[in-house]
């Protein structure tokens, strides 16, 4: 449903028709389904990383240890580091919180607790819907 519009849909339909003629229809269908799922997981982890960073910037003191940013184990290397490293920490938090419901970045203030709880609950529903289908 996620890729059912535009050029991707046209290319996918043409590729499926050619694959069915050659006997690879099921293989291509499983492969594209897996790729769609992988892209969805990456996109949701990206979204969670953005939420992690937004929460840190807007609901806490970035120089204190009362939020995620100040409590990262590599805080000295993270403080004043590039946005890419900060993004990677957020992406790691997002992926682990959504898929494993666990992370080394524990919430330290009320906003972080609310966001972590909502994200873990979302992750439980997301993973259970994947397993049940």
Short mmCIF file of the N, C-alpha and C atoms (twelve columns), coordinates in Angstrom:
data_MODEL
# 
_entry.id   MODEL 
# 
loop_
_atom_site.group_PDB 
_atom_site.id 
_atom_site.type_symbol 
_atom_site.label_atom_id 
_atom_site.label_alt_id 
_atom_site.label_comp_id 
_atom_site.label_asym_id 
_atom_site.label_seq_id 
_atom_site.Cartn_x 
_atom_site.Cartn_y 
_atom_site.Cartn_z 
_atom_site.pdbx_PDB_model_num 
ATOM 1   N N  . UNK A 1   0.822  -1.188  0.000   1 
ATOM 2   C CA . UNK A 1   0.000  0.000   0.000   1 
ATOM 3   C C  . UNK A 1   0.868  1.254   0.000   1 
ATOM 4   N N  . UNK A 2   2.059  1.130   0.586   1 
ATOM 5   C CA . UNK A 2   2.923  2.283   0.718   1 
ATOM 6   C C  . UNK A 2   3.489  2.730   -0.626  1 
ATOM 7   N N  . UNK A 3   3.732  1.799   -1.535  1 
ATOM 8   C CA . UNK A 3   4.344  2.120   -2.822  1 
ATOM 9   C C  . UNK A 3   3.382  1.884   -3.981  1 
ATOM 10  N N  . UNK A 4   2.132  2.089   -3.794  1 
ATOM 11  C CA . UNK A 4   1.152  1.763   -4.828  1 
ATOM 12  C C  . UNK A 4   0.847  2.926   -5.757  1 
ATOM 13  N N  . UNK A 5   1.600  3.978   -5.701  1 
ATOM 14  C CA . UNK A 5   1.326  5.126   -6.561  1 
ATOM 15  C C  . UNK A 5   2.554  5.483   -7.382  1 
ATOM 16  N N  . UNK A 6   2.329  6.130   -8.467  1 
ATOM 17  C CA . UNK A 6   3.413  6.692   -9.253  1 
ATOM 18  C C  . UNK A 6   4.206  5.699   -10.073 1 
ATOM 19  N N  . UNK A 7   5.418  6.096   -10.378 1 
ATOM 20  C CA . UNK A 7   6.280  5.317   -11.249 1 
ATOM 21  C C  . UNK A 7   6.694  3.989   -10.634 1 
ATOM 22  N N  . UNK A 8   6.862  3.959   -9.328  1 
ATOM 23  C CA . UNK A 8   7.251  2.714   -8.686  1 
ATOM 24  C C  . UNK A 8   6.208  1.633   -8.949  1 
ATOM 25  N N  . UNK A 9   4.951  2.008   -8.885  1 
ATOM 26  C CA . UNK A 9   3.883  1.051   -9.135  1 
ATOM 27  C C  . UNK A 9   3.928  0.527   -10.565 1 
ATOM 28  N N  . UNK A 10  4.187  1.403   -11.524 1 
ATOM 29  C CA . UNK A 10  4.274  0.979   -12.916 1 
ATOM 30  C C  . UNK A 10  5.456  0.031   -13.136 1 
ATOM 31  N N  . UNK A 11  6.605  0.374   -12.571 1 
ATOM 32  C CA . UNK A 11  7.791  -0.475  -12.710 1 
ATOM 33  C C  . UNK A 11  7.567  -1.811  -12.016 1 
ATOM 34  N N  . UNK A 12  6.973  -1.770  -10.840 1 
ATOM 35  C CA . UNK A 12  6.711  -3.000  -10.082 1 
ATOM 36  C C  . UNK A 12  5.748  -3.909  -10.843 1 
ATOM 37  N N  . UNK A 13  4.711  -3.353  -11.407 1 
ATOM 38  C CA . UNK A 13  3.739  -4.143  -12.172 1 
ATOM 39  C C  . UNK A 13  4.397  -4.782  -13.396 1 
ATOM 40  N N  . UNK A 14  5.206  -4.012  -14.119 1 
ATOM 41  C CA . UNK A 14  5.897  -4.548  -15.299 1 
ATOM 42  C C  . UNK A 14  6.896  -5.632  -14.900 1 
ATOM 43  N N  . UNK A 15  7.631  -5.413  -13.820 1 
ATOM 44  C CA . UNK A 15  8.600  -6.409  -13.358 1 
ATOM 45  C C  . UNK A 15  7.895  -7.683  -12.897 1 
ATOM 46  N N  . UNK A 16  6.761  -7.542  -12.230 1 
ATOM 47  C CA . UNK A 16  6.007  -8.727  -11.783 1 
ATOM 48  C C  . UNK A 16  5.493  -9.520  -12.980 1 
ATOM 49  N N  . UNK A 17  5.034  -8.830  -14.014 1 
ATOM 50  C CA . UNK A 17  4.542  -9.535  -15.207 1 
ATOM 51  C C  . UNK A 17  5.672  -10.320 -15.869 1 
ATOM 52  N N  . UNK A 18  6.839  -9.699  -16.008 1 
ATOM 53  C CA . UNK A 18  7.984  -10.398 -16.600 1 
ATOM 54  C C  . UNK A 18  8.443  -11.551 -15.715 1 
ATOM 55  N N  . UNK A 19  8.436  -11.353 -14.420 1 
ATOM 56  C CA . UNK A 19  8.877  -12.406 -13.500 1 
ATOM 57  C C  . UNK A 19  7.919  -13.595 -13.520 1 
ATOM 58  N N  . UNK A 20  6.623  -13.328 -13.633 1 
ATOM 59  C CA . UNK A 20  5.646  -14.433 -13.696 1 
ATOM 60  C C  . UNK A 20  5.851  -15.258 -14.957 1 
ATOM 61  N N  . UNK A 21  6.157  -14.588 -16.083 1 
ATOM 62  C CA . UNK A 21  6.394  -15.306 -17.335 1 
ATOM 63  C C  . UNK A 21  7.609  -16.215 -17.226 1 
ATOM 64  N N  . UNK A 22  8.605  -15.786 -16.447 1 
ATOM 65  C CA . UNK A 22  9.840  -16.560 -16.312 1 
ATOM 66  C C  . UNK A 22  9.839  -17.476 -15.092 1 
ATOM 67  N N  . UNK A 23  8.763  -17.466 -14.320 1 
ATOM 68  C CA . UNK A 23  8.666  -18.347 -13.164 1 
ATOM 69  C C  . UNK A 23  9.245  -17.797 -11.871 1 
ATOM 70  N N  . UNK A 24  9.521  -16.489 -11.827 1 
ATOM 71  C CA . UNK A 24  10.087 -15.863 -10.632 1 
ATOM 72  C C  . UNK A 24  9.080  -14.984 -9.897  1 
ATOM 73  N N  . UNK A 25  7.820  -15.120 -10.165 1 
ATOM 74  C CA . UNK A 25  6.806  -14.229 -9.598  1 
ATOM 75  C C  . UNK A 25  6.772  -14.247 -8.088  1 
ATOM 76  N N  . UNK A 26  6.767  -15.429 -7.489  1 
ATOM 77  C CA . UNK A 26  6.714  -15.531 -6.033  1 
ATOM 78  C C  . UNK A 26  7.984  -14.980 -5.395  1 
ATOM 79  N N  . UNK A 27  9.128  -15.263 -5.997  1 
ATOM 80  C CA . UNK A 27  10.401 -14.766 -5.467  1 
ATOM 81  C C  . UNK A 27  10.435 -13.247 -5.473  1 
ATOM 82  N N  . UNK A 28  10.015 -12.639 -6.566  1 
ATOM 83  C CA . UNK A 28  10.000 -11.178 -6.645  1 
ATOM 84  C C  . UNK A 28  8.986  -10.585 -5.676  1 
ATOM 85  N N  . UNK A 29  7.856  -11.228 -5.527  1 
ATOM 86  C CA . UNK A 29  6.831  -10.742 -4.601  1 
ATOM 87  C C  . UNK A 29  7.342  -10.758 -3.160  1 
ATOM 88  N N  . UNK A 30  7.994  -11.834 -2.752  1 
ATOM 89  C CA . UNK A 30  8.540  -11.928 -1.398  1 
ATOM 90  C C  . UNK A 30  9.659  -10.905 -1.207  1 
ATOM 91  N N  . UNK A 31  10.518 -10.774 -2.212  1 
ATOM 92  C CA . UNK A 31  11.632 -9.828  -2.122  1 
ATOM 93  C C  . UNK A 31  11.139 -8.393  -2.012  1 
ATOM 94  N N  . UNK A 32  10.179 -8.009  -2.830  1 
ATOM 95  C CA . UNK A 32  9.666  -6.634  -2.748  1 
ATOM 96  C C  . UNK A 32  8.915  -6.407  -1.439  1 
ATOM 97  N N  . UNK A 33  8.221  -7.421  -0.940  1 
ATOM 98  C CA . UNK A 33  7.552  -7.293  0.360   1 
ATOM 99  C C  . UNK A 33  8.558  -7.077  1.478   1 
ATOM 100 N N  . UNK A 34  9.662  -7.826  1.417   1 
ATOM 101 C CA . UNK A 34  10.715 -7.658  2.417   1 
ATOM 102 C C  . UNK A 34  11.341 -6.268  2.326   1 
ATOM 103 N N  . UNK A 35  11.609 -5.798  1.128   1 
ATOM 104 C CA . UNK A 35  12.199 -4.466  0.949   1 
ATOM 105 C C  . UNK A 35  11.256 -3.364  1.427   1 
ATOM 106 N N  . UNK A 36  9.960  -3.535  1.180   1 
ATOM 107 C CA . UNK A 36  8.994  -2.553  1.675   1 
ATOM 108 C C  . UNK A 36  8.991  -2.518  3.195   1 
ATOM 109 N N  . UNK A 37  9.047  -3.691  3.819   1 
ATOM 110 C CA . UNK A 37  9.086  -3.750  5.276   1 
ATOM 111 C C  . UNK A 37  10.360 -3.117  5.816   1 
ATOM 112 N N  . UNK A 38  11.493 -3.398  5.183   1 
ATOM 113 C CA . UNK A 38  12.763 -2.808  5.620   1 
ATOM 114 C C  . UNK A 38  12.725 -1.288  5.498   1 
ATOM 115 N N  . UNK A 39  12.171 -0.774  4.398   1 
ATOM 116 C CA . UNK A 39  12.072 0.676   4.222   1 
ATOM 117 C C  . UNK A 39  11.144 1.302   5.267   1 
ATOM 118 N N  . UNK A 40  10.058 0.607   5.593   1 
ATOM 119 C CA . UNK A 40  9.139  1.111   6.613   1 
ATOM 120 C C  . UNK A 40  9.825  1.169   7.972   1 
ATOM 121 N N  . UNK A 41  10.581 0.135   8.326   1 
ATOM 122 C CA . UNK A 41  11.297 0.135   9.598   1 
ATOM 123 C C  . UNK A 41  12.329 1.252   9.639   1 
ATOM 124 N N  . UNK A 42  13.066 1.438   8.547   1 
ATOM 125 C CA . UNK A 42  14.046 2.525   8.500   1 
ATOM 126 C C  . UNK A 42  13.377 3.888   8.617   1 
ATOM 127 N N  . UNK A 43  12.241 4.056   7.933   1 
ATOM 128 C CA . UNK A 43  11.540 5.343   8.000   1 
ATOM 129 C C  . UNK A 43  11.016 5.607   9.410   1 
ATOM 130 N N  . UNK A 44  10.442 4.583   10.047  1 
ATOM 131 C CA . UNK A 44  9.931  4.765   11.409  1 
ATOM 132 C C  . UNK A 44  11.065 5.036   12.393  1 
ATOM 133 N N  . UNK A 45  12.208 4.404   12.180  1 
ATOM 134 C CA . UNK A 45  13.362 4.677   13.038  1 
ATOM 135 C C  . UNK A 45  13.875 6.097   12.816  1 
ATOM 136 N N  . UNK A 46  13.852 6.562   11.586  1 
ATOM 137 C CA . UNK A 46  14.223 7.953   11.298  1 
ATOM 138 C C  . UNK A 46  13.270 8.917   12.002  1 
ATOM 139 N N  . UNK A 47  11.985 8.636   11.919  1 
ATOM 140 C CA . UNK A 47  10.986 9.482   12.587  1 
ATOM 141 C C  . UNK A 47  11.241 9.512   14.094  1 
ATOM 142 N N  . UNK A 48  11.505 8.343   14.683  1 
ATOM 143 C CA . UNK A 48  11.795 8.283   16.112  1 
ATOM 144 C C  . UNK A 48  13.056 9.045   16.476  1 
ATOM 145 N N  . UNK A 49  14.060 9.013   15.606  1 
ATOM 146 C CA . UNK A 49  15.284 9.764   15.838  1 
ATOM 147 C C  . UNK A 49  15.006 11.258  15.853  1 
ATOM 148 N N  . UNK A 50  14.169 11.692  14.952  1 
ATOM 149 C CA . UNK A 50  13.790 13.111  14.919  1 
ATOM 150 C C  . UNK A 50  13.026 13.499  16.176  1 
ATOM 151 N N  . UNK A 51  12.151 12.632  16.650  1 
ATOM 152 C CA . UNK A 51  11.416 12.885  17.895  1 
ATOM 153 C C  . UNK A 51  12.389 12.960  19.067  1 
ATOM 154 N N  . UNK A 52  13.366 12.038  19.098  1 
ATOM 155 C CA . UNK A 52  14.378 12.022  20.164  1 
ATOM 156 C C  . UNK A 52  15.130 13.351  20.193  1 
ATOM 157 N N  . UNK A 53  15.578 13.817  19.053  1 
ATOM 158 C CA . UNK A 53  16.329 15.064  18.976  1 
ATOM 159 C C  . UNK A 53  15.443 16.265  19.323  1 
ATOM 160 N N  . UNK A 54  14.215 16.290  18.803  1 
ATOM 161 C CA . UNK A 54  13.285 17.383  19.087  1 
ATOM 162 C C  . UNK A 54  13.019 17.497  20.586  1 
ATOM 163 N N  . UNK A 55  12.824 16.353  21.238  1 
ATOM 164 C CA . UNK A 55  12.567 16.349  22.674  1 
ATOM 165 C C  . UNK A 55  13.766 16.898  23.437  1 
ATOM 166 N N  . UNK A 56  14.948 16.483  23.037  1 
ATOM 167 C CA . UNK A 56  16.162 16.939  23.713  1 
ATOM 168 C C  . UNK A 56  16.356 18.438  23.561  1 
ATOM 169 N N  . UNK A 57  16.136 18.934  22.366  1 
ATOM 170 C CA . UNK A 57  16.370 20.351  22.100  1 
ATOM 171 C C  . UNK A 57  15.308 21.234  22.751  1 
ATOM 172 N N  . UNK A 58  14.056 20.797  22.750  1 
ATOM 173 C CA . UNK A 58  12.964 21.662  23.182  1 
ATOM 174 C C  . UNK A 58  12.477 21.454  24.613  1 
ATOM 175 N N  . UNK A 59  12.770 20.321  25.227  1 
ATOM 176 C CA . UNK A 59  12.218 20.049  26.556  1 
ATOM 177 C C  . UNK A 59  13.288 19.717  27.582  1 
ATOM 178 N N  . UNK A 60  14.429 20.283  27.458  1 
ATOM 179 C CA . UNK A 60  15.473 20.021  28.446  1 
ATOM 180 C C  . UNK A 60  16.658 20.933  28.242  1 
ATOM 181 N N  . UNK A 61  17.511 20.944  29.228  1 
ATOM 182 C CA . UNK A 61  18.739 21.721  29.163  1 
ATOM 183 C C  . UNK A 61  19.810 20.838  28.543  1 
ATOM 184 N N  . UNK A 62  20.291 21.178  27.376  1 
ATOM 185 C CA . UNK A 62  21.243 20.321  26.656  1 
ATOM 186 C C  . UNK A 62  22.585 20.222  27.374  1 
ATOM 187 N N  . UNK A 63  22.877 21.134  28.278  1 
ATOM 188 C CA . UNK A 63  24.151 21.091  28.984  1 
ATOM 189 C C  . UNK A 63  24.048 20.382  30.333  1 
ATOM 190 N N  . UNK A 64  22.874 19.943  30.698  1 
ATOM 191 C CA . UNK A 64  22.684 19.281  31.984  1 
ATOM 192 C C  . UNK A 64  22.527 17.784  31.773  1 
ATOM 193 N N  . UNK A 65  22.535 17.057  32.857  1 
ATOM 194 C CA . UNK A 65  22.377 15.608  32.770  1 
ATOM 195 C C  . UNK A 65  20.951 15.187  33.111  1 
ATOM 196 N N  . UNK A 66  19.993 16.075  32.903  1 
ATOM 197 C CA . UNK A 66  18.602 15.749  33.199  1 
ATOM 198 C C  . UNK A 66  17.812 15.381  31.950  1 
ATOM 199 N N  . UNK A 67  18.507 15.046  30.883  1 
ATOM 200 C CA . UNK A 67  17.825 14.632  29.659  1 
ATOM 201 C C  . UNK A 67  18.684 13.613  28.920  1 
ATOM 202 N N  . UNK A 68  18.153 13.097  27.810  1 
ATOM 203 C CA . UNK A 68  18.842 12.087  27.020  1 
ATOM 204 C C  . UNK A 68  20.215 12.565  26.546  1 
ATOM 205 N N  . UNK A 69  20.244 13.747  26.052  1 
ATOM 206 C CA . UNK A 69  21.475 14.272  25.457  1 
ATOM 207 C C  . UNK A 69  22.606 14.324  26.478  1 
ATOM 208 N N  . UNK A 70  22.300 14.774  27.664  1 
ATOM 209 C CA . UNK A 70  23.325 14.897  28.692  1 
ATOM 210 C C  . UNK A 70  23.686 13.584  29.351  1 
ATOM 211 N N  . UNK A 71  22.924 12.523  29.093  1 
ATOM 212 C CA . UNK A 71  23.151 11.250  29.761  1 
ATOM 213 C C  . UNK A 71  23.690 10.176  28.822  1 
ATOM 214 N N  . UNK A 72  24.059 10.542  27.614  1 
ATOM 215 C CA . UNK A 72  24.642 9.589   26.676  1 
ATOM 216 C C  . UNK A 72  25.982 9.130   27.234  1 
ATOM 217 N N  . UNK A 73  26.270 7.822   27.212  1 
ATOM 218 C CA . UNK A 73  27.556 7.348   27.757  1 
ATOM 219 C C  . UNK A 73  28.780 8.029   27.153  1 
ATOM 220 N N  . UNK A 74  28.702 8.430   25.920  1 
ATOM 221 C CA . UNK A 74  29.825 9.121   25.282  1 
ATOM 222 C C  . UNK A 74  29.568 10.624  25.257  1 
ATOM 223 N N  . UNK A 75  29.020 11.167  26.356  1 
ATOM 224 C CA . UNK A 75  28.593 12.559  26.387  1 
ATOM 225 C C  . UNK A 75  29.722 13.516  25.991  1 
ATOM 226 N N  . UNK A 76  30.928 13.250  26.485  1 
ATOM 227 C CA . UNK A 76  32.032 14.166  26.187  1 
ATOM 228 C C  . UNK A 76  32.310 14.236  24.689  1 
ATOM 229 N N  . UNK A 77  32.183 13.106  24.002  1 
ATOM 230 C CA . UNK A 77  32.413 13.135  22.554  1 
ATOM 231 C C  . UNK A 77  31.167 13.614  21.810  1 
ATOM 232 N N  . UNK A 78  29.983 13.443  22.400  1 
ATOM 233 C CA . UNK A 78  28.748 13.878  21.743  1 
ATOM 234 C C  . UNK A 78  28.559 15.383  21.869  1 
ATOM 235 N N  . UNK A 79  28.934 15.946  23.018  1 
ATOM 236 C CA . UNK A 79  28.743 17.376  23.263  1 
ATOM 237 C C  . UNK A 79  29.588 18.181  22.285  1 
ATOM 238 N N  . UNK A 80  28.949 18.986  21.503  1 
ATOM 239 C CA . UNK A 80  29.632 19.795  20.515  1 
ATOM 240 C C  . UNK A 80  30.001 19.024  19.259  1 
ATOM 241 N N  . UNK A 81  29.467 17.824  19.122  1 
ATOM 242 C CA . UNK A 81  29.798 17.007  17.955  1 
ATOM 243 C C  . UNK A 81  28.862 17.333  16.795  1 
ATOM 244 N N  . UNK A 82  29.105 16.660  15.711  1 
ATOM 245 C CA . UNK A 82  28.310 16.917  14.519  1 
ATOM 246 C C  . UNK A 82  26.874 16.431  14.711  1 
ATOM 247 N N  . UNK A 83  25.997 16.969  13.918  1 
ATOM 248 C CA . UNK A 83  24.592 16.566  13.955  1 
ATOM 249 C C  . UNK A 83  24.444 15.110  13.519  1 
ATOM 250 N N  . UNK A 84  25.373 14.617  12.699  1 
ATOM 251 C CA . UNK A 84  25.305 13.235  12.238  1 
ATOM 252 C C  . UNK A 84  25.475 12.251  13.402  1 
ATOM 253 N N  . UNK A 85  26.415 12.527  14.309  1 
ATOM 254 C CA . UNK A 85  26.594 11.649  15.463  1 
ATOM 255 C C  . UNK A 85  25.386 11.714  16.386  1 
ATOM 256 N N  . UNK A 86  24.850 12.899  16.578  1 
ATOM 257 C CA . UNK A 86  23.646 13.041  17.397  1 
ATOM 258 C C  . UNK A 86  22.485 12.279  16.760  1 
ATOM 259 N N  . UNK A 87  22.384 12.350  15.428  1 
ATOM 260 C CA . UNK A 87  21.339 11.621  14.716  1 
ATOM 261 C C  . UNK A 87  21.508 10.112  14.900  1 
ATOM 262 N N  . UNK A 88  22.747 9.625   14.849  1 
ATOM 263 C CA . UNK A 88  22.985 8.195   15.018  1 
ATOM 264 C C  . UNK A 88  22.567 7.710   16.407  1 
ATOM 265 N N  . UNK A 89  22.827 8.503   17.446  1 
ATOM 266 C CA . UNK A 89  22.359 8.132   18.782  1 
ATOM 267 C C  . UNK A 89  20.834 8.093   18.824  1 
ATOM 268 N N  . UNK A 90  20.190 9.079   18.219  1 
ATOM 269 C CA . UNK A 90  18.733 9.089   18.167  1 
ATOM 270 C C  . UNK A 90  18.183 7.930   17.369  1 
ATOM 271 N N  . UNK A 91  18.828 7.598   16.253  1 
ATOM 272 C CA . UNK A 91  18.390 6.476   15.427  1 
ATOM 273 C C  . UNK A 91  18.537 5.169   16.193  1 
ATOM 274 N N  . UNK A 92  19.642 5.029   16.921  1 
ATOM 275 C CA . UNK A 92  19.840 3.829   17.726  1 
ATOM 276 C C  . UNK A 92  18.757 3.718   18.795  1 
ATOM 277 N N  . UNK A 93  18.470 4.826   19.488  1 
ATOM 278 C CA . UNK A 93  17.414 4.801   20.501  1 
ATOM 279 C C  . UNK A 93  16.094 4.397   19.873  1 
ATOM 280 N N  . UNK A 94  15.784 4.988   18.739  1 
ATOM 281 C CA . UNK A 94  14.514 4.734   18.075  1 
ATOM 282 C C  . UNK A 94  14.372 3.273   17.667  1 
ATOM 283 N N  . UNK A 95  15.394 2.727   17.030  1 
ATOM 284 C CA . UNK A 95  15.333 1.337   16.566  1 
ATOM 285 C C  . UNK A 95  15.237 0.369   17.739  1 
ATOM 286 N N  . UNK A 96  16.030 0.592   18.784  1 
ATOM 287 C CA . UNK A 96  15.983 -0.328  19.920  1 
ATOM 288 C C  . UNK A 96  14.695 -0.184  20.713  1 
ATOM 289 N N  . UNK A 97  14.191 1.023   20.851  1 
ATOM 290 C CA . UNK A 97  12.947 1.213   21.597  1 
ATOM 291 C C  . UNK A 97  11.755 0.632   20.847  1 
ATOM 292 N N  . UNK A 98  11.760 0.762   19.523  1 
ATOM 293 C CA . UNK A 98  10.627 0.270   18.744  1 
ATOM 294 C C  . UNK A 98  10.650 -1.244  18.591  1 
ATOM 295 N N  . UNK A 99  11.807 -1.824  18.328  1 
ATOM 296 C CA . UNK A 99  11.873 -3.245  18.013  1 
ATOM 297 C C  . UNK A 99  12.163 -4.128  19.217  1 
ATOM 298 N N  . UNK A 100 12.963 -3.648  20.170  1 
ATOM 299 C CA . UNK A 100 13.316 -4.473  21.326  1 
ATOM 300 C C  . UNK A 100 12.728 -3.948  22.623  1 
ATOM 301 N N  . UNK A 101 12.120 -2.773  22.588  1 
ATOM 302 C CA . UNK A 101 11.560 -2.104  23.769  1 
ATOM 303 C C  . UNK A 101 12.612 -1.888  24.855  1 
ATOM 304 N N  . UNK A 102 13.844 -1.666  24.437  1 
ATOM 305 C CA . UNK A 102 14.931 -1.478  25.383  1 
ATOM 306 C C  . UNK A 102 15.989 -0.592  24.742  1 
ATOM 307 N N  . UNK A 103 16.622 0.232   25.563  1 
ATOM 308 C CA . UNK A 103 17.683 1.093   25.073  1 
ATOM 309 C C  . UNK A 103 18.576 1.471   26.238  1 
ATOM 310 N N  . UNK A 104 19.824 1.827   25.950  1 
ATOM 311 C CA . UNK A 104 20.707 2.277   27.022  1 
ATOM 312 C C  . UNK A 104 20.447 3.728   27.389  1 
ATOM 313 N N  . UNK A 105 19.592 4.411   26.648  1 
ATOM 314 C CA . UNK A 105 19.246 5.795   26.938  1 
ATOM 315 C C  . UNK A 105 17.917 5.831   27.692  1 
ATOM 316 N N  . UNK A 106 17.988 5.826   28.999  1 
ATOM 317 C CA . UNK A 106 16.779 5.835   29.817  1 
ATOM 318 C C  . UNK A 106 16.200 7.236   29.889  1 
ATOM 319 N N  . UNK A 107 14.857 7.352   29.911  1 
ATOM 320 C CA . UNK A 107 14.250 8.683   30.035  1 
ATOM 321 C C  . UNK A 107 14.533 9.283   31.406  1 
ATOM 322 N N  . UNK A 108 14.798 10.583  31.432  1 
ATOM 323 C CA . UNK A 108 15.186 11.235  32.679  1 
ATOM 324 C C  . UNK A 108 14.266 12.368  33.110  1 
ATOM 325 N N  . UNK A 109 13.369 12.808  32.256  1 
ATOM 326 C CA . UNK A 109 12.408 13.824  32.677  1 
ATOM 327 C C  . UNK A 109 11.019 13.408  32.185  1 
ATOM 328 N N  . UNK A 110 10.010 14.156  32.556  1 
ATOM 329 C CA . UNK A 110 8.633  13.731  32.274  1 
ATOM 330 C C  . UNK A 110 8.335  13.643  30.782  1 
ATOM 331 N N  . UNK A 111 8.850  14.580  29.978  1 
ATOM 332 C CA . UNK A 111 8.601  14.528  28.535  1 
ATOM 333 C C  . UNK A 111 9.227  13.295  27.907  1 
ATOM 334 N N  . UNK A 112 10.433 12.982  28.334  1 
ATOM 335 C CA . UNK A 112 11.106 11.805  27.794  1 
ATOM 336 C C  . UNK A 112 10.387 10.518  28.195  1 
ATOM 337 N N  . UNK A 113 9.857  10.479  29.411  1 
ATOM 338 C CA . UNK A 113 9.100  9.300   29.850  1 
ATOM 339 C C  . UNK A 113 7.853  9.128   28.994  1 
ATOM 340 N N  . UNK A 114 7.138  10.207  28.755  1 
ATOM 341 C CA . UNK A 114 5.908  10.144  27.946  1 
ATOM 342 C C  . UNK A 114 6.238  9.686   26.524  1 
ATOM 343 N N  . UNK A 115 7.253  10.273  25.923  1 
ATOM 344 C CA . UNK A 115 7.610  9.919   24.546  1 
ATOM 345 C C  . UNK A 115 8.129  8.490   24.464  1 
ATOM 346 N N  . UNK A 116 8.951  8.089   25.419  1 
ATOM 347 C CA . UNK A 116 9.456  6.713   25.418  1 
ATOM 348 C C  . UNK A 116 8.328  5.708   25.569  1 
ATOM 349 N N  . UNK A 117 7.428  5.975   26.474  1 
ATOM 350 C CA . UNK A 117 6.300  5.066   26.689  1 
ATOM 351 C C  . UNK A 117 5.438  4.963   25.437  1 
ATOM 352 N N  . UNK A 118 5.125  6.086   24.831  1 
ATOM 353 C CA . UNK A 118 4.320  6.064   23.606  1 
ATOM 354 C C  . UNK A 118 5.048  5.325   22.484  1 
ATOM 355 N N  . UNK A 119 6.342  5.541   22.374  1 
ATOM 356 C CA . UNK A 119 7.099  4.907   21.293  1 
ATOM 357 C C  . UNK A 119 7.228  3.402   21.511  1 
ATOM 358 N N  . UNK A 120 7.413  2.971   22.758  1 
ATOM 359 C CA . UNK A 120 7.507  1.538   23.049  1 
ATOM 360 C C  . UNK A 120 6.158  0.864   22.805  1 
ATOM 361 N N  . UNK A 121 5.073  1.495   23.213  1 
ATOM 362 C CA . UNK A 121 3.741  0.927   22.960  1 
ATOM 363 C C  . UNK A 121 3.489  0.834   21.460  1 
ATOM 364 N N  . UNK A 122 3.851  1.882   20.716  1 
ATOM 365 C CA . UNK A 122 3.732  1.830   19.262  1 
ATOM 366 C C  . UNK A 122 4.561  0.683   18.700  1 
ATOM 367 N N  . UNK A 123 5.789  0.518   19.210  1 
ATOM 368 C CA . UNK A 123 6.652  -0.557  18.745  1 
ATOM 369 C C  . UNK A 123 6.075  -1.932  19.002  1 
ATOM 370 N N  . UNK A 124 5.430  -2.116  20.156  1 
ATOM 371 C CA . UNK A 124 4.795  -3.402  20.465  1 
ATOM 372 C C  . UNK A 124 3.691  -3.698  19.462  1 
ATOM 373 N N  . UNK A 125 2.858  -2.710  19.177  1 
ATOM 374 C CA . UNK A 125 1.794  -2.916  18.193  1 
ATOM 375 C C  . UNK A 125 2.368  -3.140  16.784  1 
ATOM 376 N N  . UNK A 126 3.412  -2.417  16.436  1 
ATOM 377 C CA . UNK A 126 4.036  -2.556  15.124  1 
ATOM 378 C C  . UNK A 126 4.622  -3.954  14.944  1 
ATOM 379 N N  . UNK A 127 5.414  -4.395  15.918  1 
ATOM 380 C CA . UNK A 127 6.031  -5.716  15.820  1 
ATOM 381 C C  . UNK A 127 4.987  -6.821  15.852  1 
ATOM 382 N N  . UNK A 128 3.958  -6.672  16.692  1 
ATOM 383 C CA . UNK A 128 2.919  -7.709  16.736  1 
ATOM 384 C C  . UNK A 128 2.127  -7.754  15.435  1 
ATOM 385 N N  . UNK A 129 1.942  -6.624  14.766  1 
ATOM 386 C CA . UNK A 129 1.240  -6.662  13.484  1 
ATOM 387 C C  . UNK A 129 2.093  -7.314  12.405  1 
ATOM 388 N N  . UNK A 130 3.414  -7.128  12.480  1 
ATOM 389 C CA . UNK A 130 4.309  -7.804  11.532  1 
ATOM 390 C C  . UNK A 130 4.297  -9.304  11.762  1 
ATOM 391 N N  . UNK A 131 4.366  -9.722  13.026  1 
ATOM 392 C CA . UNK A 131 4.402  -11.139 13.347  1 
ATOM 393 C C  . UNK A 131 3.079  -11.812 12.984  1 
ATOM 394 N N  . UNK A 132 1.968  -11.116 13.178  1 
ATOM 395 C CA . UNK A 132 0.667  -11.739 12.932  1 
ATOM 396 C C  . UNK A 132 0.318  -11.828 11.458  1 
ATOM 397 N N  . UNK A 133 1.009  -11.085 10.602  1 
ATOM 398 C CA . UNK A 133 0.663  -11.118 9.168   1 
ATOM 399 C C  . UNK A 133 1.497  -12.092 8.401   1 
# 
